[in-house]
GROMACS .gro file of C-alpha atoms in nm:
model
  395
    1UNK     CA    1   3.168  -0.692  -1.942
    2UNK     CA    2   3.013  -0.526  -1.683
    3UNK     CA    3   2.771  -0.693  -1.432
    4UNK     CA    4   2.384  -0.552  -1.394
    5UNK     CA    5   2.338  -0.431  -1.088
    6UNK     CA    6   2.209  -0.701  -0.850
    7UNK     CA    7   1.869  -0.591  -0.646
    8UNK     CA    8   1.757  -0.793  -0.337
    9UNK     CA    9   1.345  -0.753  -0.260
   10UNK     CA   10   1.287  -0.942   0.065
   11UNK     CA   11   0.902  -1.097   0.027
   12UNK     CA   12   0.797  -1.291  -0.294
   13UNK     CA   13   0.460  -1.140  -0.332
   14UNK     CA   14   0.295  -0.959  -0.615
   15UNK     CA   15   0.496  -0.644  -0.559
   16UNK     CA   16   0.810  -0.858  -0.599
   17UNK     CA   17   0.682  -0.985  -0.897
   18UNK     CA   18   0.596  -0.665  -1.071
   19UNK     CA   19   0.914  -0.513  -0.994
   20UNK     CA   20   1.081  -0.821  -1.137
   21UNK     CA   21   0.868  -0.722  -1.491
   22UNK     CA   22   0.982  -0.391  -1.464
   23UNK     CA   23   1.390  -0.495  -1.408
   24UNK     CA   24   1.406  -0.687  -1.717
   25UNK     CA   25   1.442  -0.372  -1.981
   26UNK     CA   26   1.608  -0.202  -1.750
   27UNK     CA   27   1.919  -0.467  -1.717
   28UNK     CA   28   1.877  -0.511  -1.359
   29UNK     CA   29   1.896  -0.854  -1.209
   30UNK     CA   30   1.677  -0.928  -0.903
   31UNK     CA   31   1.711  -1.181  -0.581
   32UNK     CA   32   1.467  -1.255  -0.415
   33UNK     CA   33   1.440  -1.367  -0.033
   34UNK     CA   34   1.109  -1.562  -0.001
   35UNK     CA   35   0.920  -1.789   0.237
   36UNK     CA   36   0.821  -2.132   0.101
   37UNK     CA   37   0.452  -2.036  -0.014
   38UNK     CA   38   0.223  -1.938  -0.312
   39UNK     CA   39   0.299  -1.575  -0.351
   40UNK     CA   40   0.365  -1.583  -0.669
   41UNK     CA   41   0.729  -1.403  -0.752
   42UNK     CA   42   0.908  -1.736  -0.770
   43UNK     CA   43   0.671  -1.835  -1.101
   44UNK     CA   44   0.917  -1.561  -1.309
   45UNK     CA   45   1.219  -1.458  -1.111
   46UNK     CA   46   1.457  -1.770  -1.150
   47UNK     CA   47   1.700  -1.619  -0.835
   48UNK     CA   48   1.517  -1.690  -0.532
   49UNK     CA   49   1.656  -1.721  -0.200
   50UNK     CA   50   1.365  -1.986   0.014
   51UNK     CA   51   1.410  -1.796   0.409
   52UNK     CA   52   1.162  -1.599   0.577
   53UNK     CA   53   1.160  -1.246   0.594
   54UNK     CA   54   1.069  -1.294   0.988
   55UNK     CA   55   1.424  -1.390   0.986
   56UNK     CA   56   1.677  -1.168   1.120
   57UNK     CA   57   2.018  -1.413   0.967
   58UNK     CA   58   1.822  -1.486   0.700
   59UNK     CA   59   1.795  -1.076   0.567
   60UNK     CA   60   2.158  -1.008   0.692
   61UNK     CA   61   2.334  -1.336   0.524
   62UNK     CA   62   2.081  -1.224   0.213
   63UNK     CA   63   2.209  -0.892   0.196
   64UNK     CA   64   2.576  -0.919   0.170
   65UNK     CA   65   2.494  -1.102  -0.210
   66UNK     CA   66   2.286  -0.763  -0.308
   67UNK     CA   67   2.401  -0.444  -0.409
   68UNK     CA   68   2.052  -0.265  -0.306
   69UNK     CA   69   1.791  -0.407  -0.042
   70UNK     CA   70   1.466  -0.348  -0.094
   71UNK     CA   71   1.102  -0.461   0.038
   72UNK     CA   72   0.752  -0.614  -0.128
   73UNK     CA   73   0.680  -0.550   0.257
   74UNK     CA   74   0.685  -0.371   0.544
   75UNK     CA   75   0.630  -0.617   0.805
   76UNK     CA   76   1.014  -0.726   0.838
   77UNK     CA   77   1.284  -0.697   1.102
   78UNK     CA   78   1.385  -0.379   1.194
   79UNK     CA   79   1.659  -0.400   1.386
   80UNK     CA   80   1.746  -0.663   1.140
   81UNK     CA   81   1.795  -0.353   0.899
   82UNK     CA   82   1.924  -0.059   1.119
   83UNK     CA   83   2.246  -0.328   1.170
   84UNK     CA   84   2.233  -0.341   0.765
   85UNK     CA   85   2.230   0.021   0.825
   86UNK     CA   86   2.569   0.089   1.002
   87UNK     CA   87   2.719  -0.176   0.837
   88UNK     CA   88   2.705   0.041   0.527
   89UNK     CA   89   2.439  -0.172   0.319
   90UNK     CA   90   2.169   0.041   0.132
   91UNK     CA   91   1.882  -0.022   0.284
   92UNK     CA   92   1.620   0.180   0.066
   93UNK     CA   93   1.382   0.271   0.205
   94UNK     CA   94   1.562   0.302   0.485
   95UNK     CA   95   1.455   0.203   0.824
   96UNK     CA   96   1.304   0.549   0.870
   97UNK     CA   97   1.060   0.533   0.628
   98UNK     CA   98   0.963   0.152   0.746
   99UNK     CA   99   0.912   0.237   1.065
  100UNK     CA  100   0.545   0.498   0.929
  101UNK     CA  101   0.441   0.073   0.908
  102UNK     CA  102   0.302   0.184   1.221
  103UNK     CA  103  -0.014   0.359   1.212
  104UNK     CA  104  -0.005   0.523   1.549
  105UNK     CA  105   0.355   0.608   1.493
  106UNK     CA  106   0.246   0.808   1.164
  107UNK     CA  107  -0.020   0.990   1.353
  108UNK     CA  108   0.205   1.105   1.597
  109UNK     CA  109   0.469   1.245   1.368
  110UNK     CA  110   0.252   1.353   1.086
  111UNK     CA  111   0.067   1.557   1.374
  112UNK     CA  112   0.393   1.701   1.526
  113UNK     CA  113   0.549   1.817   1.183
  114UNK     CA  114   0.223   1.974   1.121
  115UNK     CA  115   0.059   1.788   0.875
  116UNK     CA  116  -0.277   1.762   0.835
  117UNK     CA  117  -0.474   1.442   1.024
  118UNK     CA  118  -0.766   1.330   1.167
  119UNK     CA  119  -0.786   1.423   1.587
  120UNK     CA  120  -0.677   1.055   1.688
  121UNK     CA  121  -0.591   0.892   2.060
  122UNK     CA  122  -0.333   0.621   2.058
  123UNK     CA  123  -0.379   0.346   2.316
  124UNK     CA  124  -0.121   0.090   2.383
  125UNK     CA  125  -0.294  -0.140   2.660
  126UNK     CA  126   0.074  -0.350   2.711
  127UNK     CA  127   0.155  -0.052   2.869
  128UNK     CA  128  -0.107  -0.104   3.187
  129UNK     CA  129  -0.165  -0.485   3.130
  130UNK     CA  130  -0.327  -0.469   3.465
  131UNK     CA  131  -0.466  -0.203   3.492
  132UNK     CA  132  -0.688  -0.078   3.191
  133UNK     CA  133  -0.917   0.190   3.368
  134UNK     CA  134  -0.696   0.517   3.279
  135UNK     CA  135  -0.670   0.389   2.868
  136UNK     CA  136  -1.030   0.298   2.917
  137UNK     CA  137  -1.129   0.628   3.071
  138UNK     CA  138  -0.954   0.803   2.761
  139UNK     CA  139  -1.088   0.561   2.470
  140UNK     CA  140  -1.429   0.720   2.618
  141UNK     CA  141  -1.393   1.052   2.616
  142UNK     CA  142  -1.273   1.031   2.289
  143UNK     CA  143  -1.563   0.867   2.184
  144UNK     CA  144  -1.804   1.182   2.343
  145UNK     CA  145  -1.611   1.401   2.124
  146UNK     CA  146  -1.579   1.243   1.809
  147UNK     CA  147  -1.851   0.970   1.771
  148UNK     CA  148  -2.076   0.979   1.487
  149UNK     CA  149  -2.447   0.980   1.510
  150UNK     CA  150  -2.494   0.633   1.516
  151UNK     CA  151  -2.258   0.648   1.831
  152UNK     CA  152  -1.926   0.459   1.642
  153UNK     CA  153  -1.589   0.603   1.629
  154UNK     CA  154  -1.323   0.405   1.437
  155UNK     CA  155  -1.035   0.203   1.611
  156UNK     CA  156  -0.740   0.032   1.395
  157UNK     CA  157  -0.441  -0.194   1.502
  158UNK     CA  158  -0.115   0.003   1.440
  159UNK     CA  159   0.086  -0.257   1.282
  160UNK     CA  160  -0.015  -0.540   1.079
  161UNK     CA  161  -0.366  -0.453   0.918
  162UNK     CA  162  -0.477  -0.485   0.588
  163UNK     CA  163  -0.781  -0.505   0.303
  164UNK     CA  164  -1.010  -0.387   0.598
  165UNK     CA  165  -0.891  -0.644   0.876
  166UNK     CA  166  -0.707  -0.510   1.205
  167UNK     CA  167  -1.008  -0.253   1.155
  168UNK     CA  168  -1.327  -0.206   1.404
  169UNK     CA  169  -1.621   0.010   1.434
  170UNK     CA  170  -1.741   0.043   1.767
  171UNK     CA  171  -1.950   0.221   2.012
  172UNK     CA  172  -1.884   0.324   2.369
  173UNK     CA  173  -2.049   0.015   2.554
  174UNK     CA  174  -1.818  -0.212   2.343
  175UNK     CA  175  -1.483  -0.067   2.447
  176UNK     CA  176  -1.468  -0.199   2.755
  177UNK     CA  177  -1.520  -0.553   2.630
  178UNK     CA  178  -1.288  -0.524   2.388
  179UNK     CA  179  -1.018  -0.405   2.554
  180UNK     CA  180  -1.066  -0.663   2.777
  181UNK     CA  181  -0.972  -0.945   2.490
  182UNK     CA  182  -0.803  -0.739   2.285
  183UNK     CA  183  -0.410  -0.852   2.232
  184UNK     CA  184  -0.154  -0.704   2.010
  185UNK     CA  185   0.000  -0.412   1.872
  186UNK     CA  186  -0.098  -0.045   2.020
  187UNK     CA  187  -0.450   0.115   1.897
  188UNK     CA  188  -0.521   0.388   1.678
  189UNK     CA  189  -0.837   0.575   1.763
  190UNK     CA  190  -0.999   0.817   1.532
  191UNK     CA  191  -1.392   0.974   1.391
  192UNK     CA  192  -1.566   0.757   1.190
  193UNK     CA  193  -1.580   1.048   0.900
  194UNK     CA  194  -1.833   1.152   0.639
  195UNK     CA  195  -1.638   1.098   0.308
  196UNK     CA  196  -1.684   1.248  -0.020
  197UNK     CA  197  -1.423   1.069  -0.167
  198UNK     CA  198  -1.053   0.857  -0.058
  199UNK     CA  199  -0.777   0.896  -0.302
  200UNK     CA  200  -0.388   0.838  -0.296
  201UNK     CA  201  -0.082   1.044  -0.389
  202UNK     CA  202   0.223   0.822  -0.557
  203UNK     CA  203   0.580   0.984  -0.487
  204UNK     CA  204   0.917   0.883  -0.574
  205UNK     CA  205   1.272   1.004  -0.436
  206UNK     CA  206   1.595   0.929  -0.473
  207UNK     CA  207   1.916   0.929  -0.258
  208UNK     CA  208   2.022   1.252  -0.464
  209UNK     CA  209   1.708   1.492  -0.347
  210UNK     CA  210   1.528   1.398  -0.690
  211UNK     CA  211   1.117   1.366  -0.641
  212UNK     CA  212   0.853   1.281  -0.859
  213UNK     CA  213   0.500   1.300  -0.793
  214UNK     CA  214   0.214   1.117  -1.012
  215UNK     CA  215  -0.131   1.215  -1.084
  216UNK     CA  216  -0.368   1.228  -0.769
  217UNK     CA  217  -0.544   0.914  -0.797
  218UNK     CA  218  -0.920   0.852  -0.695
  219UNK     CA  219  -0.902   0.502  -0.472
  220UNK     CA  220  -1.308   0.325  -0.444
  221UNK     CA  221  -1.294   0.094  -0.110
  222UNK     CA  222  -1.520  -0.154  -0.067
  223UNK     CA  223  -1.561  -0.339   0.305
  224UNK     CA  224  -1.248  -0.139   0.361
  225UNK     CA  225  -1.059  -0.339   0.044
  226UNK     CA  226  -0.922  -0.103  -0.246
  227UNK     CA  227  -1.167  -0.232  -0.539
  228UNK     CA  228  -1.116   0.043  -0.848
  229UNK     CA  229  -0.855   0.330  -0.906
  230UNK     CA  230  -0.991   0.580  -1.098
  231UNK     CA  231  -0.731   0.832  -1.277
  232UNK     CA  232  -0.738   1.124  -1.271
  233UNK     CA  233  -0.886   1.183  -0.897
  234UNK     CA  234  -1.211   1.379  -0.920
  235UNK     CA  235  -1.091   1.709  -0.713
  236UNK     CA  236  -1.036   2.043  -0.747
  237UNK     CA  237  -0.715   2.182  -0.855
  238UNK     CA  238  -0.678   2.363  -0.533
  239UNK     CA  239  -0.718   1.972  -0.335
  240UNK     CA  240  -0.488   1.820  -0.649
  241UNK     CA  241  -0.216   2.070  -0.541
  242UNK     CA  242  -0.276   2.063  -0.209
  243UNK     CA  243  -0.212   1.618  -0.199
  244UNK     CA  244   0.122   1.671  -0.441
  245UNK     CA  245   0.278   1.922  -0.162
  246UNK     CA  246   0.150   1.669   0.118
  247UNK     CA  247   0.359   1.411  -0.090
  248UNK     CA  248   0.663   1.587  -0.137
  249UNK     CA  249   0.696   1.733   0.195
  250UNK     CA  250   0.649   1.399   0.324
  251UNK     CA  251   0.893   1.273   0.105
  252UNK     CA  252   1.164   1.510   0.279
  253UNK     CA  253   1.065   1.457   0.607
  254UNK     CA  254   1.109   1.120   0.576
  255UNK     CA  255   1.461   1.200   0.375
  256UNK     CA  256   1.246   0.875   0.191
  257UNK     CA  257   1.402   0.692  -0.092
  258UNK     CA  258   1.193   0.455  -0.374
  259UNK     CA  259   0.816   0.498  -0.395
  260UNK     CA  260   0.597   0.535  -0.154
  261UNK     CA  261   0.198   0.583  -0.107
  262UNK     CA  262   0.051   0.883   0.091
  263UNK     CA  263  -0.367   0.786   0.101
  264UNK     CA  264  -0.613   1.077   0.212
  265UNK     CA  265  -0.963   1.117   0.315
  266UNK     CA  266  -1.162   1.399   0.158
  267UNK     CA  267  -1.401   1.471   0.428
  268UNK     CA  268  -1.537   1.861   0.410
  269UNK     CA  269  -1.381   1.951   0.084
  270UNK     CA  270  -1.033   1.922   0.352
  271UNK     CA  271  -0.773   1.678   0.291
  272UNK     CA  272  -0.658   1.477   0.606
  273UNK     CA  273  -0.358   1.195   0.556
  274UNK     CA  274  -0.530   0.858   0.645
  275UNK     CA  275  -0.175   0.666   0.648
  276UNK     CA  276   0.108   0.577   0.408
  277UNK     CA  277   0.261   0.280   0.284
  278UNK     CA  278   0.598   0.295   0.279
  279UNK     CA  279   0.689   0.071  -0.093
  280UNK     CA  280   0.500   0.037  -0.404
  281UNK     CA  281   0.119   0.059  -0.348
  282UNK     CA  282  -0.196  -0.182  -0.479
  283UNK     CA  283  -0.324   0.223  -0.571
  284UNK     CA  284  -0.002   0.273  -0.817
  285UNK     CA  285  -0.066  -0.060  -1.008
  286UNK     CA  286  -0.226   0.154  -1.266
  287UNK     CA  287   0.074   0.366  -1.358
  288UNK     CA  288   0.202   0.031  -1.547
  289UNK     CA  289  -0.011   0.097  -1.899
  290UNK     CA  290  -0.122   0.487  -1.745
  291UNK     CA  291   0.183   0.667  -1.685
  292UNK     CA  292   0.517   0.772  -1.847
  293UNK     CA  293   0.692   0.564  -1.591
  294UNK     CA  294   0.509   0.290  -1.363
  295UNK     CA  295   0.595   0.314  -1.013
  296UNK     CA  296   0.748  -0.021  -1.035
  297UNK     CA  297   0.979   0.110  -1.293
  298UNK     CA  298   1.036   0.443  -1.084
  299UNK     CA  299   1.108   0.260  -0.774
  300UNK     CA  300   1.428   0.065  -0.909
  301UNK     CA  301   1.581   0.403  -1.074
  302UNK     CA  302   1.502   0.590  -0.749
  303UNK     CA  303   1.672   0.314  -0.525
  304UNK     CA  304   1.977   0.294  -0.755
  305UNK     CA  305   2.041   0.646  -0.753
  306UNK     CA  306   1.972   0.666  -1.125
  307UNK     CA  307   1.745   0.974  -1.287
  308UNK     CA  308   1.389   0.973  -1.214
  309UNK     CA  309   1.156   0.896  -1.520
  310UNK     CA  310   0.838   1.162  -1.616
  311UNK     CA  311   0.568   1.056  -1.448
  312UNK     CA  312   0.239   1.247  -1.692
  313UNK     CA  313  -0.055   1.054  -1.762
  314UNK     CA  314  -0.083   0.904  -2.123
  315UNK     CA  315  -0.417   0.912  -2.215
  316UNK     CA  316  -0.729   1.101  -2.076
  317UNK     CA  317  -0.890   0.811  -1.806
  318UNK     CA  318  -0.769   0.527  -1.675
  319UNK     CA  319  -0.920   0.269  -1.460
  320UNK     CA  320  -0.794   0.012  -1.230
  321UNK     CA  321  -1.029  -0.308  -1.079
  322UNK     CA  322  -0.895  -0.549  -0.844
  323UNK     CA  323  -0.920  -0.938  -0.904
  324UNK     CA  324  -1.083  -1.098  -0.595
  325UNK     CA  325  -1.083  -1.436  -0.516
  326UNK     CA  326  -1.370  -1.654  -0.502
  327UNK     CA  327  -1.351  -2.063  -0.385
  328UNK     CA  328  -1.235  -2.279  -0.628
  329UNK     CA  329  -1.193  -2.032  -0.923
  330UNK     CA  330  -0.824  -1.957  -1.071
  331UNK     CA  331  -0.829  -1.648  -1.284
  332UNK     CA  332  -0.569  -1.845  -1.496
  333UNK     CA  333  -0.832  -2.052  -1.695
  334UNK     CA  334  -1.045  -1.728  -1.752
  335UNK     CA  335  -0.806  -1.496  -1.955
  336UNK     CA  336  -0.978  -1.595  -2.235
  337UNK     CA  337  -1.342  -1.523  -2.074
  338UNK     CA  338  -1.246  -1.228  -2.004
  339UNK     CA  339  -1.022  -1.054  -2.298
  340UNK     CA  340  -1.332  -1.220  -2.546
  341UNK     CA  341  -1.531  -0.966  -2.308
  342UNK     CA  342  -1.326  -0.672  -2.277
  343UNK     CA  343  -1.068  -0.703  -2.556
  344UNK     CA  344  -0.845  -0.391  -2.478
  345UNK     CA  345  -0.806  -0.507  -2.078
  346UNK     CA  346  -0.404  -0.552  -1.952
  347UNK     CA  347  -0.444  -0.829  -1.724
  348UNK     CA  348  -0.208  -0.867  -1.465
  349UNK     CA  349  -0.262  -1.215  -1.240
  350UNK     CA  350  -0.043  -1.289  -0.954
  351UNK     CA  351   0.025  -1.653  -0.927
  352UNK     CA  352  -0.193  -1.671  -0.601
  353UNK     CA  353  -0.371  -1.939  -0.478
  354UNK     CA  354  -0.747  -1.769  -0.474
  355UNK     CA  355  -0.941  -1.739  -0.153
  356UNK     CA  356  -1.238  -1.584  -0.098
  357UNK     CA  357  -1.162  -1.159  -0.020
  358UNK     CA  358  -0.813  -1.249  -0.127
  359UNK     CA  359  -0.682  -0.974  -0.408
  360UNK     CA  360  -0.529  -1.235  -0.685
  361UNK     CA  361  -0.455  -1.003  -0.982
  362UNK     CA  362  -0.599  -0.693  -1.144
  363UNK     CA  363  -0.689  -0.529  -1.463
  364UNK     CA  364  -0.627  -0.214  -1.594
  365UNK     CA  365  -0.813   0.011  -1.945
  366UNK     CA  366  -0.681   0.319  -2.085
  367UNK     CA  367  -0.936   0.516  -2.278
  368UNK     CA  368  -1.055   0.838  -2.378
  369UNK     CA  369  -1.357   0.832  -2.112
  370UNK     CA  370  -1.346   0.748  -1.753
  371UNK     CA  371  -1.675   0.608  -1.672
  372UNK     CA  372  -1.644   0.358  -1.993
  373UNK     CA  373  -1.316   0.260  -1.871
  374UNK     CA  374  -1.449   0.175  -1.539
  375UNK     CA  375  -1.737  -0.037  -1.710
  376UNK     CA  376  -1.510  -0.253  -1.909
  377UNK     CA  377  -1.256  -0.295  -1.614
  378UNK     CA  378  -1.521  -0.415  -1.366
  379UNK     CA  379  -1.646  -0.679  -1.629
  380UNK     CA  380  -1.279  -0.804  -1.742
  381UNK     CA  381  -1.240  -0.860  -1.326
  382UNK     CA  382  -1.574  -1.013  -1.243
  383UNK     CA  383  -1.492  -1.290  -1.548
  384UNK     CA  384  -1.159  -1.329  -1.414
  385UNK     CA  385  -1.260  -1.385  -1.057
  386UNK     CA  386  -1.568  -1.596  -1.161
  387UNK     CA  387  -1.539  -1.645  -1.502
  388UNK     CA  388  -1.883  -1.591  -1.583
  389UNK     CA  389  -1.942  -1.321  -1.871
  390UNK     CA  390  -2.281  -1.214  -2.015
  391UNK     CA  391  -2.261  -1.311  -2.376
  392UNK     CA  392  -1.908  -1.488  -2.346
  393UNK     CA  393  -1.866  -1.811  -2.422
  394UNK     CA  394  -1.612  -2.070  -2.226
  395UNK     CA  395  -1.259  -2.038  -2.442
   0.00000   0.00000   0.00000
């Protein structure tokens, strides 16, 4: 008999453990590489390798028992995986795609291919450790040009942010102080933009030149943390075509393989590319009960080289809502709160220990109307994270 097809995911976070839900009908059997902590995978995939993905030995010894290499994260060891690389080992995405982790590295490129971004200054202050004047001198003049009325331009960490953090709003008199404490990875400086709307392209290509885009999808951020996807995006179908062809000519630039997130500011009825993330997205969690194919799904066919699955929405609206943690809550003993609420909600929970602002699971509604889908996933989440419901009783 022939053996499955063995696929290695280095993190065992919630992206690892969708993917796992997604391998089972497919035949595929996963390994996971995964730090001793409560992320969650290890609850339902039974091979798990305990090292940490900051681990160089740790991904190359995990690799040689995989037939495919692939990522619930970003933040791993590049050079790590460029020796995978020349060694043969499919490393998909490849470290080409991984390296747009970088925020400022993304600007750069996207700007040189001619894509279109936001005007942006990249500062990396290791550079002149002693000597921040020139960086200092530029951070302001960018801020003349570009800062809003209330004085603010936006500056972001290049590597490593997330769910709003590694993010700061700030106005010319506060540069120079925080510069001065300021330690880590190069800056990205941009306008603090008037928004009509964020949303978030979902594309998928294989090793063979196949790509598949999904449905433009409307992403609602609060304090800089995803909170709803709305499908389908409210946009014209001039800015709907317009954020598929951004996808797929990223996705050859890139030469990118497995699926990957392109998210885009709508400021001026233009589209600018705010960044990408370069594996399954918190944005695509809704293609599980919405789409043809999930992304989850999509990603394991694209990084086995196998056919690409249709990718059309199945019903009319769809709505997404994150689960948020809250202190001494687990969404675990409020399924029942919630589904007595909001009876047609897919719950997905992540097997996260819940902190406050921490994202611990979501739910998802298919209907025939979008704002009634949004209702019912916003209460489904609230009893989840709190498990308070008007007119539910404790089950």
């Amino acid at each position: 008999m022939t053996s499955p097809p063995v696929v290695g995911i280095v993190g065992g976070g919630q992206l690892a453990r969708m993917l796992a839900e997604a391998a089972s009908p497919l035949g595929i059997h996963l390994r996971v590489l995964a730090a001793e902590s409560d992320e969650g995978a290890a609850e339902i995939i039974c091979d798990v390798t305990i090292g940490s993905p900051d681990d160089s030995q740790a991904i190359l010894d995990f690799a040689q028992t995989v037939d495919v290499l692939t990522f619930d994260h970003e933040n791993v060891d590049l050079h790590a995986l460029r020796q995978l690389e020349q060694s043969g080992c499919a490393v998909r995405p490849g470290v080409k795609l991984l390296e747009f982790a970088d925020k400022a590295h993304q600007r750069q490129r996207f700007s040189e291919a001619g894509l279109p971004v936001p005007p942006f200054l990249v500062i990396d202050l290791a550079q002149s450790p002693t000597n921040q004047a020139l960086p200092l001198q530029q951070a302001l003049e960018f801020c003349a040009e570009h800062a809003d009325d209330q004085g603010k331009i936006v500056i972001k960490a290049s590597r490593g942010g997330y769910d709003g953090r590694g993010v700061w709003m700030l106005k010319a008199e506060e540069l120079e102080g925080f510069f001065a404490q300021y330690t880590g990875a190069p800056l990205l400086l941009e306008p603090k933009l008037e928004l009509q709307s964020e949303v978030a392209v979902l594309v998928a290509r294989n090793p063979s030149g196949q790509v598949a885009v999904w449905p433009v999808l409307e992403t609602v951020q609060v304090d800089g943390m995803c909170n709803e996807v709305l499908l389908p995006a409210a946009l014209s179908p001039e800015l709907i075509l317009q954020a598929e062809q951004i996808g797929r000519q990223i996705a050859e630039l890139l030469d990118a393989v497995g699926v990957f997130a392109v998210e885009l500011f709508v400021s001026a009825q233009d589209l600018l590319i705010n960044e990408i993330a370069p594996r399954v997205h918190n944005s695509g969690h809704i293609t599980i009960e919405a789409c043809a194919t999930s992304q989850f799904s999509q990603h394991l066919r694209a990084i086995l080289d196998w056919p690409l699955g249709p990718t059309h929405m199945l019903y009319p609206a769809a709505v997404m809502a994150n689960v948020v943690g809250v202190a001494n809550q687990d969404p675990r003993v409020h399924q029942g709160i919630a589904l007595h609420q909001e009876a047609g909600s897919h719950i997905h929970l992540y097997g996260k220990t819940p902190r406050p602002g921490r994202k611990i699971g979501h739910v998802s509604v298919v209907g025939q109307d979008l704002a009634q889908c949004r209702t019912s996933a916003a209460v489904a989440a609230a009893a989840l994270s709190s498990g308070i419901a008007s007119g539910a009783s404790p089950i």
